[in-house]
Short mmCIF file of C-alpha atoms in Angstrom, two decimals:
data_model
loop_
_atom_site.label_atom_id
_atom_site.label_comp_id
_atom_site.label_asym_id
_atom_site.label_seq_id
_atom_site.Cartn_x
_atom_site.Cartn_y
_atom_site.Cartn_z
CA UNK A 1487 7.00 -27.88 -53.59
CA UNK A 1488 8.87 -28.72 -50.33
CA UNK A 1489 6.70 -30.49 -48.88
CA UNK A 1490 6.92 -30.85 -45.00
CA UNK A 1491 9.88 -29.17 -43.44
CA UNK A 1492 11.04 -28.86 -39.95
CA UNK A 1493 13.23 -26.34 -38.01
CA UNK A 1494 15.40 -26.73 -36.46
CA UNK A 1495 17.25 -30.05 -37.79
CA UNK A 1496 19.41 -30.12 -34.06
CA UNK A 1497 19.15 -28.82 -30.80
CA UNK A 1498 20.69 -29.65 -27.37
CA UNK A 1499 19.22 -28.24 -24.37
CA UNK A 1500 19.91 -27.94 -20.71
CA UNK A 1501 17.00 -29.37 -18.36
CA UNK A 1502 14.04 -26.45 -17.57
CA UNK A 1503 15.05 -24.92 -20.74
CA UNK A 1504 12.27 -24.33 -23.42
CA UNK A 1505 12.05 -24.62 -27.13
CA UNK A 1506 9.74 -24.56 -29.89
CA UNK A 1507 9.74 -26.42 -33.02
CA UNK A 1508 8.27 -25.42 -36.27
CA UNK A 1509 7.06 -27.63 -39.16
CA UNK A 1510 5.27 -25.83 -42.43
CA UNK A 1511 3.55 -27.79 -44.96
CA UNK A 1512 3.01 -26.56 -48.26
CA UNK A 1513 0.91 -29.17 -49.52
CA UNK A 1514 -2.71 -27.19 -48.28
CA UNK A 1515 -3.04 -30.22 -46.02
CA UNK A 1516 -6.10 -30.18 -43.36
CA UNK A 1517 -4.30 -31.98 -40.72
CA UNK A 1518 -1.34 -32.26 -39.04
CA UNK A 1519 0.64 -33.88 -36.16
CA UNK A 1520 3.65 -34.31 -33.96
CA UNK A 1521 5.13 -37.76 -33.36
CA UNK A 1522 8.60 -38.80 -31.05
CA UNK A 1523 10.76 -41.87 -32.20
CA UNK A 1524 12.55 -43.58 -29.54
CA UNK A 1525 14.73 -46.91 -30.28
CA UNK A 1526 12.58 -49.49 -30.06
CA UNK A 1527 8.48 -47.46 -29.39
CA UNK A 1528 8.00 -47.03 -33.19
CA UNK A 1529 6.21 -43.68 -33.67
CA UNK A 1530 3.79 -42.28 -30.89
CA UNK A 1531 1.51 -39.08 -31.48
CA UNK A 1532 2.27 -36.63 -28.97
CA UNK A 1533 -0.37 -33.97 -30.45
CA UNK A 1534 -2.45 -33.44 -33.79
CA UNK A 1535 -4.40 -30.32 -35.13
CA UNK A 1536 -7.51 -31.04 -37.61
CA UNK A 1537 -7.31 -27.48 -38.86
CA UNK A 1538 -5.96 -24.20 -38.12
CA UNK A 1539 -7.24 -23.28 -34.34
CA UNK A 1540 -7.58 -26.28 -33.23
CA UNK A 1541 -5.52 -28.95 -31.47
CA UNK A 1542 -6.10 -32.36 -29.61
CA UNK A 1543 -3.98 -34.08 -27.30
CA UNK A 1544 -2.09 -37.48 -28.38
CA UNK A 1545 -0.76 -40.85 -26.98
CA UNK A 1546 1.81 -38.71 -25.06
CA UNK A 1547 1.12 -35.28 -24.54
CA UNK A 1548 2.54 -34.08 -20.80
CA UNK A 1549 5.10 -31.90 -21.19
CA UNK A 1550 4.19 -30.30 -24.64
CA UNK A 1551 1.93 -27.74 -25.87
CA UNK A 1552 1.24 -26.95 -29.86
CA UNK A 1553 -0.56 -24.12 -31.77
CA UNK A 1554 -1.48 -23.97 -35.05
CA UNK A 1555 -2.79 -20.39 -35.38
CA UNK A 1556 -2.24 -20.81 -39.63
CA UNK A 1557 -3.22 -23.73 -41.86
CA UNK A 1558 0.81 -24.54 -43.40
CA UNK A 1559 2.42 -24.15 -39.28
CA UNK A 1560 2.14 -26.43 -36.61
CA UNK A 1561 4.61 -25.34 -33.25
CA UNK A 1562 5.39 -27.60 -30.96
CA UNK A 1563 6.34 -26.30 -27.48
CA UNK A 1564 8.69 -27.71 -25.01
CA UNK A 1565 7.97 -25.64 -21.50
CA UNK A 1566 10.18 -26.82 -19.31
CA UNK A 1567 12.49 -29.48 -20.69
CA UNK A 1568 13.66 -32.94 -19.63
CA UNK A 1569 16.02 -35.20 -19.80
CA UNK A 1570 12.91 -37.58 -20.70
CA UNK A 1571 12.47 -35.41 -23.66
CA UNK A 1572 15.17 -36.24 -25.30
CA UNK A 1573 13.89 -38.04 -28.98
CA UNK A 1574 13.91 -37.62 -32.54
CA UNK A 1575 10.63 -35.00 -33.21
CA UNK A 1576 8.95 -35.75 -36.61
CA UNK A 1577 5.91 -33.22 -38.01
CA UNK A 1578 3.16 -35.08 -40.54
CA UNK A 1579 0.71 -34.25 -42.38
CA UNK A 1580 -2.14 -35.24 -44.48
CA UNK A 1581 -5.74 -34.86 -46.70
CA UNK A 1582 -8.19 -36.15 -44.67
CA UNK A 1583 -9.27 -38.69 -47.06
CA UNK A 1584 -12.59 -39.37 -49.02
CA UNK A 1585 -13.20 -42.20 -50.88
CA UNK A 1586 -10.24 -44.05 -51.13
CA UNK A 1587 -8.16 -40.98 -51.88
CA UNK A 1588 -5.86 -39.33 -49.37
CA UNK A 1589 -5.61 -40.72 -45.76
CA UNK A 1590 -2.11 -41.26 -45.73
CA UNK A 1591 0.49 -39.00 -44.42
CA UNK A 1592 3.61 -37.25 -45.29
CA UNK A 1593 6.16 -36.55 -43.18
CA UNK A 1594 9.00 -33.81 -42.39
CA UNK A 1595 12.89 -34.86 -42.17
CA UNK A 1596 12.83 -34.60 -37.75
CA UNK A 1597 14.60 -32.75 -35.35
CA UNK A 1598 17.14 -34.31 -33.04
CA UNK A 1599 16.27 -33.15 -29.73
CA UNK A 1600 19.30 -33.69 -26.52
CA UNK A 1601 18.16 -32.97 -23.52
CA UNK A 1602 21.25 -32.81 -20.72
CA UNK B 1062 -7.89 -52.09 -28.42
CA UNK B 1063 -6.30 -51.30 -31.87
CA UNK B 1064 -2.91 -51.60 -32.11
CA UNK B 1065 0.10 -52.92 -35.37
CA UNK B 1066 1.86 -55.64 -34.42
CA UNK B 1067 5.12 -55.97 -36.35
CA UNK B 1068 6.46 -59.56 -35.07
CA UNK B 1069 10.41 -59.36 -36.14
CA UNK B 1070 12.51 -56.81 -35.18
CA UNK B 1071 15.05 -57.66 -38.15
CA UNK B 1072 14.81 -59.66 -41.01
CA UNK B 1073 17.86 -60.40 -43.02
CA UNK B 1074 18.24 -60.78 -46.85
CA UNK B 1075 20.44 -61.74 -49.48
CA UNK B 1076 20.35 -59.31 -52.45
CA UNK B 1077 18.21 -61.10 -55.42
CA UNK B 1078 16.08 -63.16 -53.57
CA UNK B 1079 12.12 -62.02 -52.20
CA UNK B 1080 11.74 -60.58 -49.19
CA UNK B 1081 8.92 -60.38 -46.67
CA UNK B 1082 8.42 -57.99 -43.68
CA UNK B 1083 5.09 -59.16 -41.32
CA UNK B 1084 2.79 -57.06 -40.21
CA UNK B 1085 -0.59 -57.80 -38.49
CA UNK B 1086 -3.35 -55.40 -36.98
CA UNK B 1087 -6.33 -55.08 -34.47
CA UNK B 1088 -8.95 -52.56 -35.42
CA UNK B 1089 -12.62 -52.26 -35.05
CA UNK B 1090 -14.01 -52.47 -38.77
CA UNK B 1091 -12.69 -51.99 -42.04
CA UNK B 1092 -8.63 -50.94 -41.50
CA UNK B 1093 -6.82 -49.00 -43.36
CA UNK B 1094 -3.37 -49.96 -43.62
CA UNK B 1095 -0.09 -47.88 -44.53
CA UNK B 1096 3.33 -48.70 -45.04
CA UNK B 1097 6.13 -46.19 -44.52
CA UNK B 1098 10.14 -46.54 -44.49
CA UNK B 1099 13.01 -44.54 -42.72
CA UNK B 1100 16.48 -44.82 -44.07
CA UNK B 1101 18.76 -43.84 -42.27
CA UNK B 1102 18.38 -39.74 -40.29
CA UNK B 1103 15.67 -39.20 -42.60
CA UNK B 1104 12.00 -39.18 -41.99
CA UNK B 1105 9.29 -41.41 -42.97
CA UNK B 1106 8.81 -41.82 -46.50
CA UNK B 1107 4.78 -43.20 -47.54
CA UNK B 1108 5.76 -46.62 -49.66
CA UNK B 1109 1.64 -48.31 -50.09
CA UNK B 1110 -1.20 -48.17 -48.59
CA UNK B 1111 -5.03 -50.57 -48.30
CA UNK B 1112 -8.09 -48.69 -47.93
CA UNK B 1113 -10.23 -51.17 -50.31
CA UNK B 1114 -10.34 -53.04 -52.99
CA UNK B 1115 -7.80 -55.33 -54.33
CA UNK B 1116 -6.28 -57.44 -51.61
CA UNK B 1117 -2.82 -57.06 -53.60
CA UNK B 1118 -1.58 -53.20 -53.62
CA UNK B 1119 1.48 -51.99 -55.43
CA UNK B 1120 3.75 -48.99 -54.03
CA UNK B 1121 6.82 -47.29 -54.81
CA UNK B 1122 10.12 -48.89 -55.35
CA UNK B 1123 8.72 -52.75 -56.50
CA UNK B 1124 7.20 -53.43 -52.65
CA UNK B 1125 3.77 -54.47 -52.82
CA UNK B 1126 1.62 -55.84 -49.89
CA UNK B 1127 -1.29 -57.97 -49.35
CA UNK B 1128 -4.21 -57.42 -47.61
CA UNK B 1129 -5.37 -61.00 -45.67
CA UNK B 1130 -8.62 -60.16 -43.91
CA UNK B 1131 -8.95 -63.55 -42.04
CA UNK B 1132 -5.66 -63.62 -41.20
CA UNK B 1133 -5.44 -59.85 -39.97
CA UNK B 1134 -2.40 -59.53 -41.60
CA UNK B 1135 -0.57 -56.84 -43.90
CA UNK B 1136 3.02 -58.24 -44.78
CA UNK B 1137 5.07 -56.19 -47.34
CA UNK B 1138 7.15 -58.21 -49.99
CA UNK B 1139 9.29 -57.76 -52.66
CA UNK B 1140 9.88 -60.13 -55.22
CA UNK B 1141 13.70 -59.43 -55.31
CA UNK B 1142 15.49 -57.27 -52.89
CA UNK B 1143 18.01 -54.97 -53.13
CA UNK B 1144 20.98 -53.56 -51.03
CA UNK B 1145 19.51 -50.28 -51.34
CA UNK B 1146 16.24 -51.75 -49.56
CA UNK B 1147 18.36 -51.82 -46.02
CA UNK B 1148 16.28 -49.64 -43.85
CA UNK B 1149 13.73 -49.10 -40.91
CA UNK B 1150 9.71 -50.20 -42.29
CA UNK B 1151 7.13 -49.15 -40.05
CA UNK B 1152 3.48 -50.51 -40.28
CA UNK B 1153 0.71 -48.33 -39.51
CA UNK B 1154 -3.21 -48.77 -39.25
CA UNK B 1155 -5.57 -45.60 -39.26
CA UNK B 1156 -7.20 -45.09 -35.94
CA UNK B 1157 -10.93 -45.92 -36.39
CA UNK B 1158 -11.78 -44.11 -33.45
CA UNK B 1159 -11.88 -40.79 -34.86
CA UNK B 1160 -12.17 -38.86 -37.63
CA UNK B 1161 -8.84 -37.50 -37.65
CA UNK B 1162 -6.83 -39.70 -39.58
CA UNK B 1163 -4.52 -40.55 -36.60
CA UNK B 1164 -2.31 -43.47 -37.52
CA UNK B 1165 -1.03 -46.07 -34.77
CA UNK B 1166 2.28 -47.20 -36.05
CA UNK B 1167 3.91 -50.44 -35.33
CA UNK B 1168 7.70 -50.52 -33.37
CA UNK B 1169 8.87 -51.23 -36.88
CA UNK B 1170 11.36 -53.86 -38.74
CA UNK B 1171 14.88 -53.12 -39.58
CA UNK B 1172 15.29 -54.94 -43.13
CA UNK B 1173 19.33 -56.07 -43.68
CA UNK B 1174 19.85 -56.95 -46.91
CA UNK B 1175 23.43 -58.26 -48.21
CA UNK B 1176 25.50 -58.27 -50.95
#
């Protein structure tokens, strides 16, 4: 049981390049989202799925797209990157909850994202 | 709005004695409240949560946290701390808005704790 992992751990890109992240979840999990850190913001959603084929935008969405065409994946997609971009990328997921149970979510180990 | 407030930015603690990192929310309704830490390059790791019940909820690793309704408040203590507690602890409160189990996290506490 892995749990949530994340590919790939690094990356450095040049600006306009594009990239896309993968995070699988072996824990049958309903939902599932993309956060950035950055020193000092805490965690902020960028965009969340709520089962396989669909997807919602977060707190901070421009620049990003996601798919999650099966239940364990969740891509995120950087089109065109910046300089902007550059964060620590961390994949969660979670049961959606019922009656006390579930709600809270487990996360994968990030990916280091440079954008120069 | 809803939103985690997480008031100190560090706290700093000498090993053996209890430690306290604050936490207070804004939510519409009942919250939910999480608590998650990051050590160092490593992602979050789920330590307690409130959903209801008991004011006083245990987690992993001897932390425990109490719930203060009137006070809005979620603070995570310890009763004695450890070295090995220096890390990065991160408040969150579900986001009552939806059903989607979003969490709003706070900016989070770095917790120093010395020899």
């Amino acid at each position: 049981n892995a749990g949530v992992t994340q590919t790939p751990k690094f990356r450095v890109l040049k600006t306009g390049q594009s990239m896309t992240l993968l995070c699988a979840q072996d824990m049958n999990h309903e939902y599932m989202y993309w956060y950035r850190q950055d020193p000092g913001m805490g965690l902020r959603l960028i965009h969340y799925s709520v089962g396989e084929g669909t997807t919602a935008k977060g707190e901070v969405p421009d620049g990003y797209n996601v798919s999650r065409l099966k239940k364990q994946n969740f891509l995120l997609g950087l089109e065109s990157a910046a300089p902007s971009q550059t964060s620590v990328y961390f994949c969660a997921s979670s049961f959606p909850g019922l009656a006390g149970v579930g709600y809270e979510q487990y996360f994968g180990p990030g990916t280091r994202l440079t954008v120069t | 709005a809803q939103s985690v407030a997480q008031p100190e930015d560090q706290v700093n603690v000498a090993e053996g004695n209890p430690l306290t990192v604050k936490c207070t929310y804004s939510v519409s309704g009942n919250p939910y409240l999480f608590w998650y830490v990051q050590y160092p390059n490593r992602g979050l790791q789920f330590l307690l949560k409130y959903i209801t019940g008991d004011n006083l909820v245990k987690g992993s690793y001897g932390f425990e946290a109490e719930f203060n309704k009137s006070q809005t408040s979620f603070h995570l203590k310890k009763p004695s701390a450890l070295v090995s507690d220096s890390a990065l602890y991160f408040c969150a409160v579900r986001d009552m808005r939806g059903s989607q189990g979003n969490l709003i996290f706070g900016k989070g506490t770095k917790l120093s704790v010395k020899p």
